[in-house]
Coordinates of C-alpha atoms and ligand atoms in Angstrom, one line a residue:
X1 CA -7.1 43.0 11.3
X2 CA -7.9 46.7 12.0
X3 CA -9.7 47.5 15.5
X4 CA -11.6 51.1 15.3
X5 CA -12.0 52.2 18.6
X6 CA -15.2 54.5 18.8
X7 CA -17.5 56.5 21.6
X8 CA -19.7 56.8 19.1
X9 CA -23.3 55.6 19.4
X10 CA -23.8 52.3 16.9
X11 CA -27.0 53.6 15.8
X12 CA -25.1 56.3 13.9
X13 CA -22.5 53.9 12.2
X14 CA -23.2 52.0 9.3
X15 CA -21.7 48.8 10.4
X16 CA -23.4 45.9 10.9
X17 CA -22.8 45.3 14.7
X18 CA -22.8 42.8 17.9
X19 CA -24.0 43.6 21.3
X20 CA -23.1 40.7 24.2
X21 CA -26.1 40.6 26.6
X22 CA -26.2 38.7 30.1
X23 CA -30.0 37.1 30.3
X24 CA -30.0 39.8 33.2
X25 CA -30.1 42.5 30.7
X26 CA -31.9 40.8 28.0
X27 CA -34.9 40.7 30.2
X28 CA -34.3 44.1 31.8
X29 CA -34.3 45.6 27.6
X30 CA -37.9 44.5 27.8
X31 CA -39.2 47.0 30.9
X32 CA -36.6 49.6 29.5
X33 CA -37.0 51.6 26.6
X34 CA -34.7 53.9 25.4
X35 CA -32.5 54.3 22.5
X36 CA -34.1 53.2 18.8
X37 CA -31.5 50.6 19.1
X38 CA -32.9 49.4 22.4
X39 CA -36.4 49.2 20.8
X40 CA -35.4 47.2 18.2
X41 CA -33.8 44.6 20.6
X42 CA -36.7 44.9 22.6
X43 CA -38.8 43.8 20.4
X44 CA -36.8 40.6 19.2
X45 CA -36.5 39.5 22.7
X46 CA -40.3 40.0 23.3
X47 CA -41.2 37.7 20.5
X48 CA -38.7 35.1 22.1
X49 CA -35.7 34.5 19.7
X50 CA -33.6 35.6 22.2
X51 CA -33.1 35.1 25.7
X52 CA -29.3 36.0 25.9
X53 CA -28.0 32.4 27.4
X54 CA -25.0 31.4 27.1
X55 CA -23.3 30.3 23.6
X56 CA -26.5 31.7 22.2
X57 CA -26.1 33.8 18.3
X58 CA -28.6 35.2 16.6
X59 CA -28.6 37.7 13.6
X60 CA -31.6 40.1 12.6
X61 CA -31.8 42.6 10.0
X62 CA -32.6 46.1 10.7
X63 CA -34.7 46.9 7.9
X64 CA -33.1 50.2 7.7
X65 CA -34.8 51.7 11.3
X66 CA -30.9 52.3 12.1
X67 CA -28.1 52.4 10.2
X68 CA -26.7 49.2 10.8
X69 CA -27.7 46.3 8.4
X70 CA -27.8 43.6 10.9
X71 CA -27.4 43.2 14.5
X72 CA -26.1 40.5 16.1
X73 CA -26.9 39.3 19.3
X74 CA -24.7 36.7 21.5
X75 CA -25.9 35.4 25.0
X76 CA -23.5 35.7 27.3
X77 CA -25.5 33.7 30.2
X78 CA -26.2 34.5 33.8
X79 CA -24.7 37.8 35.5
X80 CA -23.7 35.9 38.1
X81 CA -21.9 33.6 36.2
X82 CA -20.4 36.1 33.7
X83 CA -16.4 36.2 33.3
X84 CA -13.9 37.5 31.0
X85 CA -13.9 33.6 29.2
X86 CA -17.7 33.9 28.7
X87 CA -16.7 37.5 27.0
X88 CA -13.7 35.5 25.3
X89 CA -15.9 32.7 23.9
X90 CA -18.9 34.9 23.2
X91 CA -16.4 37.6 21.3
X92 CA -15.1 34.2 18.8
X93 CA -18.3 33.7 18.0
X94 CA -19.4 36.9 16.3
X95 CA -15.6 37.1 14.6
X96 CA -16.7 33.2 13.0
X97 CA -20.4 34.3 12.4
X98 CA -19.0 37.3 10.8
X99 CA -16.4 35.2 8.7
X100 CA -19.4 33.3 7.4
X101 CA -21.5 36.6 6.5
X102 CA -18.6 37.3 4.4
X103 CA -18.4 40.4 6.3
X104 CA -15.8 42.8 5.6
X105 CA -16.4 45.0 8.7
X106 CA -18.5 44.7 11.7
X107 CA -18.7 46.2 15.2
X108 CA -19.1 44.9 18.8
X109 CA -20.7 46.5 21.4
X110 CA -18.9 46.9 24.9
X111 CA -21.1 47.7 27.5
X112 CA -20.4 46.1 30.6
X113 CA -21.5 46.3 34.0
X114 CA -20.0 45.4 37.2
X115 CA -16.6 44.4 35.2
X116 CA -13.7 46.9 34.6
X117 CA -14.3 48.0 30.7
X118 CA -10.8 47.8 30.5
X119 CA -11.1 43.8 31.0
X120 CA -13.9 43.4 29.2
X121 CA -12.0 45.0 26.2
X122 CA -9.1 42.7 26.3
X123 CA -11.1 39.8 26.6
X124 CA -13.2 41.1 23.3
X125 CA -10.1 41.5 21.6
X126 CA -8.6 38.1 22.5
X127 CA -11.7 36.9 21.6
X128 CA -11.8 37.8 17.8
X129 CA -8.0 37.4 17.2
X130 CA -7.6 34.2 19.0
X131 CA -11.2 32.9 17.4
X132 CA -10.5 34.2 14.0
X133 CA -7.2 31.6 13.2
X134 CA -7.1 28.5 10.8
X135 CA -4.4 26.8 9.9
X136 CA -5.1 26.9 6.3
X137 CA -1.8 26.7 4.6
X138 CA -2.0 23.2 2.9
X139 CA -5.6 24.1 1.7
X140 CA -5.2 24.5 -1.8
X141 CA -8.4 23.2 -2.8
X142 CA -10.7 25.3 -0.3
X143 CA -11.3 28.9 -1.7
X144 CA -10.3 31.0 1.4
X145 CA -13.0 32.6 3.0
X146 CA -12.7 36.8 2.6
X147 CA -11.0 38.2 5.7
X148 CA -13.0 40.8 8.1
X149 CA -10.2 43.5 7.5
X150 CA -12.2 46.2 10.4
X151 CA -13.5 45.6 13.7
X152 CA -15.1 48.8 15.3
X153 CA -15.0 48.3 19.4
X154 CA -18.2 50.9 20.8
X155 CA -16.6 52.0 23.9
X156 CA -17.9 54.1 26.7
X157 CA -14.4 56.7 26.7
X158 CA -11.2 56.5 25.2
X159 CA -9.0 56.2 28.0
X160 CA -6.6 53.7 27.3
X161 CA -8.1 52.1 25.2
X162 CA -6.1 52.0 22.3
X163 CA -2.6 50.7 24.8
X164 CA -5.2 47.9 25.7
X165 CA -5.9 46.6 22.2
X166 CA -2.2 47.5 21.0
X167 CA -0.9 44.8 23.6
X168 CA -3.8 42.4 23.4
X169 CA -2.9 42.7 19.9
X170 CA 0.7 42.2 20.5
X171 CA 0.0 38.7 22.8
X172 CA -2.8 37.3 20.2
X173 CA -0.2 37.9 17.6
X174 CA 2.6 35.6 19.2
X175 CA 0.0 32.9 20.4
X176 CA -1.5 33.2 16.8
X177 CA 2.7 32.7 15.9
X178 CA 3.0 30.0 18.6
X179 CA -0.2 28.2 16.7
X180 CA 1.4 28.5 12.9
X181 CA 4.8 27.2 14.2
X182 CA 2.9 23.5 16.2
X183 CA 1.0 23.4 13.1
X184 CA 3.4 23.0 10.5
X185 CA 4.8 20.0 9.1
X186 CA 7.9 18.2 11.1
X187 CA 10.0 18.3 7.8
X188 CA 9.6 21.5 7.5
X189 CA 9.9 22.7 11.5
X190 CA 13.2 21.2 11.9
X191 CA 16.0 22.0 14.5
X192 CA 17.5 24.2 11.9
X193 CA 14.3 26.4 11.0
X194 CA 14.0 26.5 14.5
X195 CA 17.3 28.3 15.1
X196 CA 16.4 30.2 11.8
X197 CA 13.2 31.6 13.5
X198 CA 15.1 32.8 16.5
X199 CA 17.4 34.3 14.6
X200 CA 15.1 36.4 12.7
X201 CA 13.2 36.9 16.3
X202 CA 16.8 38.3 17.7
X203 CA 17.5 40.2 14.3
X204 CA 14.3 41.8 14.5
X205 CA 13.7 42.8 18.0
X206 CA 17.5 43.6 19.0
X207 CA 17.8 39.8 21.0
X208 CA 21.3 38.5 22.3
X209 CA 21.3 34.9 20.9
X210 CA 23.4 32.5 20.6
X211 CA 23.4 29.1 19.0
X212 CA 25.8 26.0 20.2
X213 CA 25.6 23.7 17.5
X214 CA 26.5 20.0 17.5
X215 CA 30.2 20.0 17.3
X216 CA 29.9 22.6 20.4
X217 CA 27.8 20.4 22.9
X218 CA 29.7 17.6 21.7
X219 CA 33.1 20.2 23.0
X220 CA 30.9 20.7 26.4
X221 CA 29.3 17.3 26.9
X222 CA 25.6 17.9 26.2
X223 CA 25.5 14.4 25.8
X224 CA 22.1 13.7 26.4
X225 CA 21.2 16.4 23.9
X226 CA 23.2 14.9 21.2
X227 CA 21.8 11.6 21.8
X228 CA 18.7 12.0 21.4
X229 CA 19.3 13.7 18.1
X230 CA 21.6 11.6 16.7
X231 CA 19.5 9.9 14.2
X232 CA 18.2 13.0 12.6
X233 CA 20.0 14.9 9.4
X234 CA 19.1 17.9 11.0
X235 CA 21.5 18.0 13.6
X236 CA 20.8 19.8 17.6
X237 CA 21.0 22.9 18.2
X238 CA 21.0 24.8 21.5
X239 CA 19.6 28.1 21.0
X240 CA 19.3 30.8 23.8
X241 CA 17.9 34.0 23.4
X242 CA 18.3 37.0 25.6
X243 CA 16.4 40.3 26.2
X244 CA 17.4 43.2 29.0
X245 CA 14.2 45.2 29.6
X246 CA 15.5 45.5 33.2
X247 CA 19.0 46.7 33.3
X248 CA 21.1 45.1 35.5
X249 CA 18.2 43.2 37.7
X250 CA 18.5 39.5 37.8
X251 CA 17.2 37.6 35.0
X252 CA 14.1 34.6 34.4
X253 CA 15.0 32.1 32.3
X254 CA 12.5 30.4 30.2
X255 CA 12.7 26.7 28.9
X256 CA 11.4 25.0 26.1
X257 CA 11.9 21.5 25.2
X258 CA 11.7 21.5 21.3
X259 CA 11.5 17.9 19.8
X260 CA 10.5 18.3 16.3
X261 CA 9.4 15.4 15.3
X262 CA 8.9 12.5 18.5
X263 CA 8.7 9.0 16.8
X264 CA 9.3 7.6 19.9
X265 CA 13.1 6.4 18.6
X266 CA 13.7 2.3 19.2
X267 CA 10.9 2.7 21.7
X268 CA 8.6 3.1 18.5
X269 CA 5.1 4.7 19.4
X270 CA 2.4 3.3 17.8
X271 CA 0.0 4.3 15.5
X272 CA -2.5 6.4 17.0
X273 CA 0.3 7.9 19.3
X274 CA 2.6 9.1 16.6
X275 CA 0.2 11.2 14.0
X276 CA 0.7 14.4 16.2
X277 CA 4.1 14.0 17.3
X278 CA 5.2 17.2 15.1
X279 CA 3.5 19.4 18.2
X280 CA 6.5 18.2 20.4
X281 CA 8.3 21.7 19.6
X282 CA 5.8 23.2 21.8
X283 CA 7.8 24.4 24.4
X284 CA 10.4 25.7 22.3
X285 CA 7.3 27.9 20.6
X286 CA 6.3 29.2 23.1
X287 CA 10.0 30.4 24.7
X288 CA 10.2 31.9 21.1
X289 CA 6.5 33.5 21.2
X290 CA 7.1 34.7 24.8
X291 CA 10.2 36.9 23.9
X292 CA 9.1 37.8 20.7
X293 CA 5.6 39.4 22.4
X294 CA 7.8 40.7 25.3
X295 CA 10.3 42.3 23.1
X296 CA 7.7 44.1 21.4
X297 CA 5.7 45.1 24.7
X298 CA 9.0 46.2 25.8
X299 CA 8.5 44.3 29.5
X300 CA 10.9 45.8 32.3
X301 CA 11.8 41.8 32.7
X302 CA 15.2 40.5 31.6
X303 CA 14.5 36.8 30.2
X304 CA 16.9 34.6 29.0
X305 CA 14.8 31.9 26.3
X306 CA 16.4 28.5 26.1
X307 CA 15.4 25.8 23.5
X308 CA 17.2 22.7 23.3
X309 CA 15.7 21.1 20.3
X310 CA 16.6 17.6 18.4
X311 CA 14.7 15.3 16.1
X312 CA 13.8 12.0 18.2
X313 CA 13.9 9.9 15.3
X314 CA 14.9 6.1 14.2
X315 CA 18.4 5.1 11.7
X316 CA 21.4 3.6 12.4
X317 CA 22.9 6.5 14.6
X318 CA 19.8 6.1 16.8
X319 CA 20.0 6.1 20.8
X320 CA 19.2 3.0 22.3
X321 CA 17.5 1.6 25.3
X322 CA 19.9 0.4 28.1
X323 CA 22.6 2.8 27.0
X324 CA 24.4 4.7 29.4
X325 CA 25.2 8.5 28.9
X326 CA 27.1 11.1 30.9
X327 CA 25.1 14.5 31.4
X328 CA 26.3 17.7 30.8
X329 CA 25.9 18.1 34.8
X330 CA 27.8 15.0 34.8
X331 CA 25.5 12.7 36.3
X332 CA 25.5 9.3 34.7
X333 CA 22.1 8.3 32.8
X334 CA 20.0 5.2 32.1
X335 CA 17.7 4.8 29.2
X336 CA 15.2 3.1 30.2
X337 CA 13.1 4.1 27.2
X338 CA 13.6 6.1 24.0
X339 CA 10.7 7.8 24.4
X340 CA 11.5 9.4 27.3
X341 CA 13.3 12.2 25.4
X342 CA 12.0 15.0 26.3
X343 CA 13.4 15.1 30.0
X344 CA 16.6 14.0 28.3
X345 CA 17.0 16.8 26.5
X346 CA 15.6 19.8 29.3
X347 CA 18.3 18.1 31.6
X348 CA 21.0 19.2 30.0
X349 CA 19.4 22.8 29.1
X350 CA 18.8 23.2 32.6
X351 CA 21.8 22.3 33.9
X352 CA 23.5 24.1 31.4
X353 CA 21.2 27.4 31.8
X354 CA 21.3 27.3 35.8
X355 CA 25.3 26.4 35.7
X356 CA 26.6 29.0 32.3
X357 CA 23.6 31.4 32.9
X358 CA 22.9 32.3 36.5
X359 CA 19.1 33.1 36.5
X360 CA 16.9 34.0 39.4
X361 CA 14.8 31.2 38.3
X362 CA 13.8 28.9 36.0
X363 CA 10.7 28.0 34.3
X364 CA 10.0 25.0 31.4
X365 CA 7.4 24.0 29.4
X366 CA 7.4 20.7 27.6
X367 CA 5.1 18.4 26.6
X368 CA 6.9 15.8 28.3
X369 CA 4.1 13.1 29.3
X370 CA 0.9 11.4 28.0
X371 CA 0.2 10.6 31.4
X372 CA -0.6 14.4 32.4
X373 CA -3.4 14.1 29.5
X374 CA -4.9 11.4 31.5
X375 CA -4.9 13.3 34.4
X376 CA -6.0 16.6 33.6
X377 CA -7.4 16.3 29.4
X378 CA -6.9 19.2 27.4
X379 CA -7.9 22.0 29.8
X380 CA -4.9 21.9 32.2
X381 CA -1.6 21.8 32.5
X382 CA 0.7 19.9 35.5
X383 CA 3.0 22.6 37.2
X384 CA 5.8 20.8 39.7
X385 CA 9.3 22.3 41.2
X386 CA 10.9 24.0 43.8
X387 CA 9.6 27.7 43.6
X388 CA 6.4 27.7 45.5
X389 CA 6.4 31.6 45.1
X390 CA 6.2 31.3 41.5
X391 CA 3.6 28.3 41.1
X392 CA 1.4 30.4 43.5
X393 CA 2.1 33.8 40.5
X394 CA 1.4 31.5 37.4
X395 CA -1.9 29.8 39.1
X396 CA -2.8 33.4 39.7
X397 CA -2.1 34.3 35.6
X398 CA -3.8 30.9 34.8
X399 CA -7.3 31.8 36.6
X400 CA -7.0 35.7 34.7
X401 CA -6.0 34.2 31.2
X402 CA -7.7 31.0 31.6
X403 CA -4.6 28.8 30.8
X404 CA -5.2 27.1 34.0
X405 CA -2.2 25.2 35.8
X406 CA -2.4 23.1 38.9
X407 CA 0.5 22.0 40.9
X408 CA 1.2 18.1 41.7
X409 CA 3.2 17.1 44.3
X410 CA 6.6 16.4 44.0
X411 CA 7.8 14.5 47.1
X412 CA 11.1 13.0 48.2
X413 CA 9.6 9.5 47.7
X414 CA 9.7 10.4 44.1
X415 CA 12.8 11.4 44.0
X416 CA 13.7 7.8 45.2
X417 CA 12.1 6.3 42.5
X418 CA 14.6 7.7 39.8
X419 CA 17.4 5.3 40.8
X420 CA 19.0 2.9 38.3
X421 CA 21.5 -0.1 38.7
X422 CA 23.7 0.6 36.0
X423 CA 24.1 4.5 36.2
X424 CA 23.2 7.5 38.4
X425 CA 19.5 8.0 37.6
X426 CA 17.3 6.4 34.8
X427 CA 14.9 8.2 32.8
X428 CA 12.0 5.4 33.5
X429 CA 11.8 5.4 36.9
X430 CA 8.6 3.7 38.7
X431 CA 7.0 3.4 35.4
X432 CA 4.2 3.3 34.6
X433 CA 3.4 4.9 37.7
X434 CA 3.0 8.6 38.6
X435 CA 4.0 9.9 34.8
X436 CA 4.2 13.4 34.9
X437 CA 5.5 13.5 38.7
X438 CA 8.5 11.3 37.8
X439 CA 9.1 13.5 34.5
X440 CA 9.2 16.1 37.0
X441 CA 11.8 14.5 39.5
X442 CA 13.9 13.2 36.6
X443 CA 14.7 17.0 35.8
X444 CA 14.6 17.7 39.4
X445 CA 18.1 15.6 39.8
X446 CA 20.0 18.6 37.3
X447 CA 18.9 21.6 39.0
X448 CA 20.9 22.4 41.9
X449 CA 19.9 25.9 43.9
X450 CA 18.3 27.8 41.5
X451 CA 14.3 28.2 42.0
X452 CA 12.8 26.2 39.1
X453 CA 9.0 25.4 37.8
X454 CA 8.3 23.0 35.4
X455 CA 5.0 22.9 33.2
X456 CA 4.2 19.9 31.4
X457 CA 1.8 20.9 28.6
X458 CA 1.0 17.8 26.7
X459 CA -2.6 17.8 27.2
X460 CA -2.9 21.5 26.6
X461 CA -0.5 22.2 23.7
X462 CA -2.4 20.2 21.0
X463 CA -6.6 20.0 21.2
X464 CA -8.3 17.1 19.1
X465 CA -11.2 19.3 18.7
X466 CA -11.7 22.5 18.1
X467 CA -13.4 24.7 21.0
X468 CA -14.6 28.4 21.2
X469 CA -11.2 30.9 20.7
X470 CA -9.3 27.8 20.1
X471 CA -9.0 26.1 17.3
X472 CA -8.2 22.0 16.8
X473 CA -4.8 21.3 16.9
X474 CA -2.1 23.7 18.1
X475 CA -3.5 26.1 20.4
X476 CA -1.0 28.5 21.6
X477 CA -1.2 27.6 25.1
X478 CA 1.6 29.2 27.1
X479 CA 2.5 32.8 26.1
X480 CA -1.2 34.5 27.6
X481 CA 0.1 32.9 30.8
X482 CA 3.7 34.2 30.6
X483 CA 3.3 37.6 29.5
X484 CA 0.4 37.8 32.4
X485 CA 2.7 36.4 35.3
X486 CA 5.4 38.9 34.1
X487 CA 3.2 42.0 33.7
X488 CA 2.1 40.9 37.4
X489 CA 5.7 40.5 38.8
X490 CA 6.3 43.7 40.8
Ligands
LIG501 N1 6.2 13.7 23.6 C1 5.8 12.7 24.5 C2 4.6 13.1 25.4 C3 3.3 13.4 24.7 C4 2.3 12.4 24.7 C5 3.0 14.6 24.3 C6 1.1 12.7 24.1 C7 1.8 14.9 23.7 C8 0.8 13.9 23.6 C9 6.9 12.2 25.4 O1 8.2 12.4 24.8 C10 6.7 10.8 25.7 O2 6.7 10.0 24.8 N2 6.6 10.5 27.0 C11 6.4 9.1 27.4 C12 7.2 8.9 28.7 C13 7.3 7.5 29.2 C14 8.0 6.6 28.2 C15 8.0 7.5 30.5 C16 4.9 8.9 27.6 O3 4.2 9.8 28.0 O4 4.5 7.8 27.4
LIG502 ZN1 8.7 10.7 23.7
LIG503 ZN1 8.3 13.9 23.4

């Protein structure tokens, strides 16, 4: 897709065209007339169709008083109420409407008040790119609906305006990437396409990577890796990525647990639980959509990306419940349940990153419980660790991108509650009690010193239904909020 940014007046252009109005200004078009444009709106709202409330879309035609064919008008609600996700939601909706025009080009309108235009911008290009994606690979049936190729953005000047739509662009892109990589099918998103990706992510934007493959861990003792993933024929892999934006200053190291397909192993999960299991690589997307977009925004960060990824799947080489394994940090480990994986996994990639790798910090995402779906649905993601500084920084990014986090305590008394009989920790402690909290302390028990956040995205990774910019199934979630907590790291 093509954005045209213009000062132009959208009377003059012959694009059909979308103006976002607050109810504030609907009514105010009424006392004011100005512009033939204004007129025209004027006298829609007068006869009622349109009061500018929220979620509310209306098309008219022009009947050639302008140059535009249609208008389209989308309520953005209350002024009071108005923020850059009401801009977000309301910008999807005229990129969908104008999907089912069969539009090849349209415009939108940007004129807001008391809200930096710069903002407004970003969120109207967020809007369209993130709202415009389907997953529609495996339609073969469905003729494809004819893509809107132009977008023309009326802007008030052209000061930076086209940096702002160049990055936004940039970040929708790699959430868009994020989306396309939960969405495909397990057996063909496999530990080894996984390591292929990165690869071409590292080829293409200059990375450092490096891939220890199974015979490797096995050398080092990532054992809890290699269980995990014993059952699978695509063997583990981990993979870590590396790009220096920053010279020689210290480093953030980005997790992502990347189970490709979670069956549950001997711990079976049933039906119901399983049909979605191939968005278990979540984590590891977004670590790959994160450098990828910061690569190409060229970030003064240096981030190391570290995916341990493994198939949790049933066969005769499958983990079991009750085993005992030795960690790569060499803590001794209980399996209380084979469907606890996920922690299994990010222990040893944490211990390994924080130990081989020496970041400043650490940050994960995983969707590594059920439970924080039951706490928090789809809209929110648990955040728990040891850096307070950098749980306050991603809440910030959350409220500004809308990927919202929210820290839950993670107490000694928790930390208690990870003790087994037969071995140093077990990875079902106090279940079925406090879920995501006793994910949390589980990896807590392989970091030593190093400042580390952990965000458990199971609830926020993967929507059952489809909402505004976001479509069902994978949504991205993840890489707005990174790239905003770095560009906000002094
Ligand atoms: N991948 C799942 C968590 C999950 C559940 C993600 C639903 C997305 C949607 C994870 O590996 C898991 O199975 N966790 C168990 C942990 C339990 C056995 C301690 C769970 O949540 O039930
Ligand atoms: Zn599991
Ligand atoms: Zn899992």
């Amino acid at each position: 897709m093509y954005f045209l940014p213009t000062t132009e007046h959208p009377e003059k252009k012959e694009v059909s065209s979308a103006i976002l109005l607050t109810e504030e200004q609907t009514a105010a078009l009424l006392k004011k007339k100005g512009s033939v444009l204004e007129d025209l709106i004027a006298q829609i709202v007068e006869c009622g169709d349109f009061k500018g409330e929220k979620d509310q879309l209306i098309v008219v035609h022009t009947h050639g008083k302008i140059k535009p064919k249609h208008l389209m008008l989308v309520g953005l609600g209350k002024q009071e109420e108005l923020s850059l996700e009401r801009i977000r939601r309301a910008s999807a909706y005229t990129i969908q409407k104008a999907k089912a025009m069969k539009l090849e080009k349209y415009g939108i309108i940007i004129p807001f008040e008391k809200m930096k235009e710069q903002d407004a911008l970003k969120a109207v290009v967020e809007g369209i790119m993130l709202g415009e994606y389907k997953f529609t690979k495996y339609k073969t049936e469905e003729k494809p609906k004819p893509k809107v190729k132009e977008v023309t953005l009326f802007v008030k000047k052209m000061e930076y305006v086209k940096d702002i739509i160049a990055e936004t662009q940039i970040v929708c892109e790699a959430t868009n990437f994020v989306r396309d990589l939960q969405n495909e099918n397990a057996y063909i998103m496999t530990t080894l396409m996984i390591e292929k990706i990165a690869r071409d992510i590292a080829k293409e934007h200059k990375l450092k990577i490096n891939v220890i493959d199974e015979k490797q861990l096995k050398k080092i003792g990532m054992n809890l890796l290699l269980a995990v993933g014993n059952a699978s024929r695509t063997p583990p892999r981990l993979i870590i990525l590396e790009y220096h934006g920053a010279g020689s200053e210290e480093s953030i190291a980005i997790l992502g647990k990347g189970i490709t397909f979670d069956s549950g192993g001997l711990n079976l999960k049933p039906t119901t639980k399983i049909e979605t299991m191939r968005m278990d690589m979540s984590g590891a997307a977004i670590v790959l959509g994160t450098l990828k977009a910061a690569a190409q925004l060229k970030l003064r960060k240096n981030l190391i990306g570290v995916i341990p990824t493994a198939e949790n799947i049933i066969g005769s080489g499958a983990y079991k419940p009750g085993d005992v394994y030795i960690s790569y940090s060499g803590k001794s480990v209980e399996i209380g349940n084979t469907d606890a994986e996920g922690r299994l996994i990010l222990a040893d990639a944490l211990a390994y990153t924080e130990i081989n790798l020496k970041p400043a910090k650490m940050i994960d995402f995983a969707t590594l419980t059920g439970a924080i779906l039951v706490t928090f649905g789809e809209y929110v993601a648990g955040m728990m660790g040891t850096d307070k500084e950098t749980m306050k920084k991603l809440f910030d990014a959350g409220q500004q991108t809308y990927e919202r986090v929210w820290e839950l305590p993670l107490y000694d008394e928790y930390m208690d509650e990870t003790k087994s009989d037969i071995a140093d920790v077990s990875n079902l402690g106090y279940w079925p009690n406090a879920g995501p909290i006793m994910g949390a302390a589980f990896l807590k028990k392989f970091v030593q010193k190093t400042p580390w956040t952990h965000i458990d995205i199971a609830g926020t990774a993967w929507w059952d239904k489809p909402r505004h910019y976001t479509p069902k199934n994978g949504t991205g979630f993840g890489v707005r909020l990174m790239i905003e907590y770095l560009k906000n790291l002094s």
